[in-house]
Amino acid sequence: ARKNLSMESIDSPSDE
């Protein structure tokens, strides 16, 4: 779920 690359931490906390 990549809605905002600038807020990917909020959008996808498990992406990291």
mmCIF file of N, CA and C in Angstrom:
data_model
loop_
_atom_site.group_PDB
_atom_site.id
_atom_site.type_symbol
_atom_site.label_atom_id
_atom_site.label_comp_id
_atom_site.label_asym_id
_atom_site.label_seq_id
_atom_site.Cartn_x
_atom_site.Cartn_y
_atom_site.Cartn_z
ATOM 1 N N ALA A 1 0.839 -1.208 0.000
ATOM 2 C CA ALA A 1 0.000 0.000 0.000
ATOM 3 C C ALA A 1 0.871 1.253 0.000
ATOM 4 N N ARG A 2 1.204 1.688 -1.194
ATOM 5 C CA ARG A 2 2.063 2.874 -1.317
ATOM 6 C C ARG A 2 1.226 4.052 -1.832
ATOM 7 N N LYS A 3 0.653 4.815 -0.914
ATOM 8 C CA LYS A 3 -0.165 5.958 -1.313
ATOM 9 C C LYS A 3 0.680 7.222 -1.380
ATOM 10 N N ASN A 4 1.566 7.381 -0.398
ATOM 11 C CA ASN A 4 2.426 8.562 -0.373
ATOM 12 C C ASN A 4 3.853 8.132 -0.051
ATOM 13 N N LEU A 5 4.745 8.321 -1.001
ATOM 14 C CA LEU A 5 6.133 7.931 -0.789
ATOM 15 C C LEU A 5 6.742 8.737 0.358
ATOM 16 N N SER A 6 6.228 9.935 0.564
ATOM 17 C CA SER A 6 6.746 10.805 1.616
ATOM 18 C C SER A 6 6.218 10.349 2.978
ATOM 19 N N MET A 7 5.111 9.615 2.943
ATOM 20 C CA MET A 7 4.505 9.162 4.196
ATOM 21 C C MET A 7 4.379 7.642 4.173
ATOM 22 N N GLU A 8 5.313 6.986 3.507
ATOM 23 C CA GLU A 8 5.260 5.530 3.402
ATOM 24 C C GLU A 8 5.376 4.882 4.774
ATOM 25 N N SER A 9 5.984 5.622 5.708
ATOM 26 C CA SER A 9 6.134 5.115 7.066
ATOM 27 C C SER A 9 4.767 5.007 7.742
ATOM 28 N N ILE A 10 3.864 5.910 7.347
ATOM 29 C CA ILE A 10 2.526 5.904 7.920
ATOM 30 C C ILE A 10 1.624 4.970 7.115
ATOM 31 N N ASP A 11 1.858 4.948 5.794
ATOM 32 C CA ASP A 11 1.031 4.134 4.920
ATOM 33 C C ASP A 11 1.402 2.660 5.045
ATOM 34 N N SER A 12 2.689 2.392 5.070
ATOM 35 C CA SER A 12 3.160 1.021 5.184
ATOM 36 C C SER A 12 4.285 0.928 6.213
ATOM 37 N N PRO A 13 3.928 0.814 7.473
ATOM 38 C CA PRO A 13 4.908 0.745 8.541
ATOM 39 C C PRO A 13 5.743 -0.537 8.447
ATOM 40 N N SER A 14 5.194 -1.559 7.806
ATOM 41 C CA SER A 14 5.891 -2.830 7.673
ATOM 42 C C SER A 14 6.690 -2.882 6.376
ATOM 43 N N ASP A 15 6.637 -1.795 5.610
ATOM 44 C CA ASP A 15 7.362 -1.760 4.335
ATOM 45 C C ASP A 15 8.868 -1.724 4.572
ATOM 46 N N GLU A 16 9.246 -1.122 5.680
ATOM 47 C CA GLU A 16 10.670 -1.035 6.010
ATOM 48 C C GLU A 16 11.138 -2.380 6.576
#
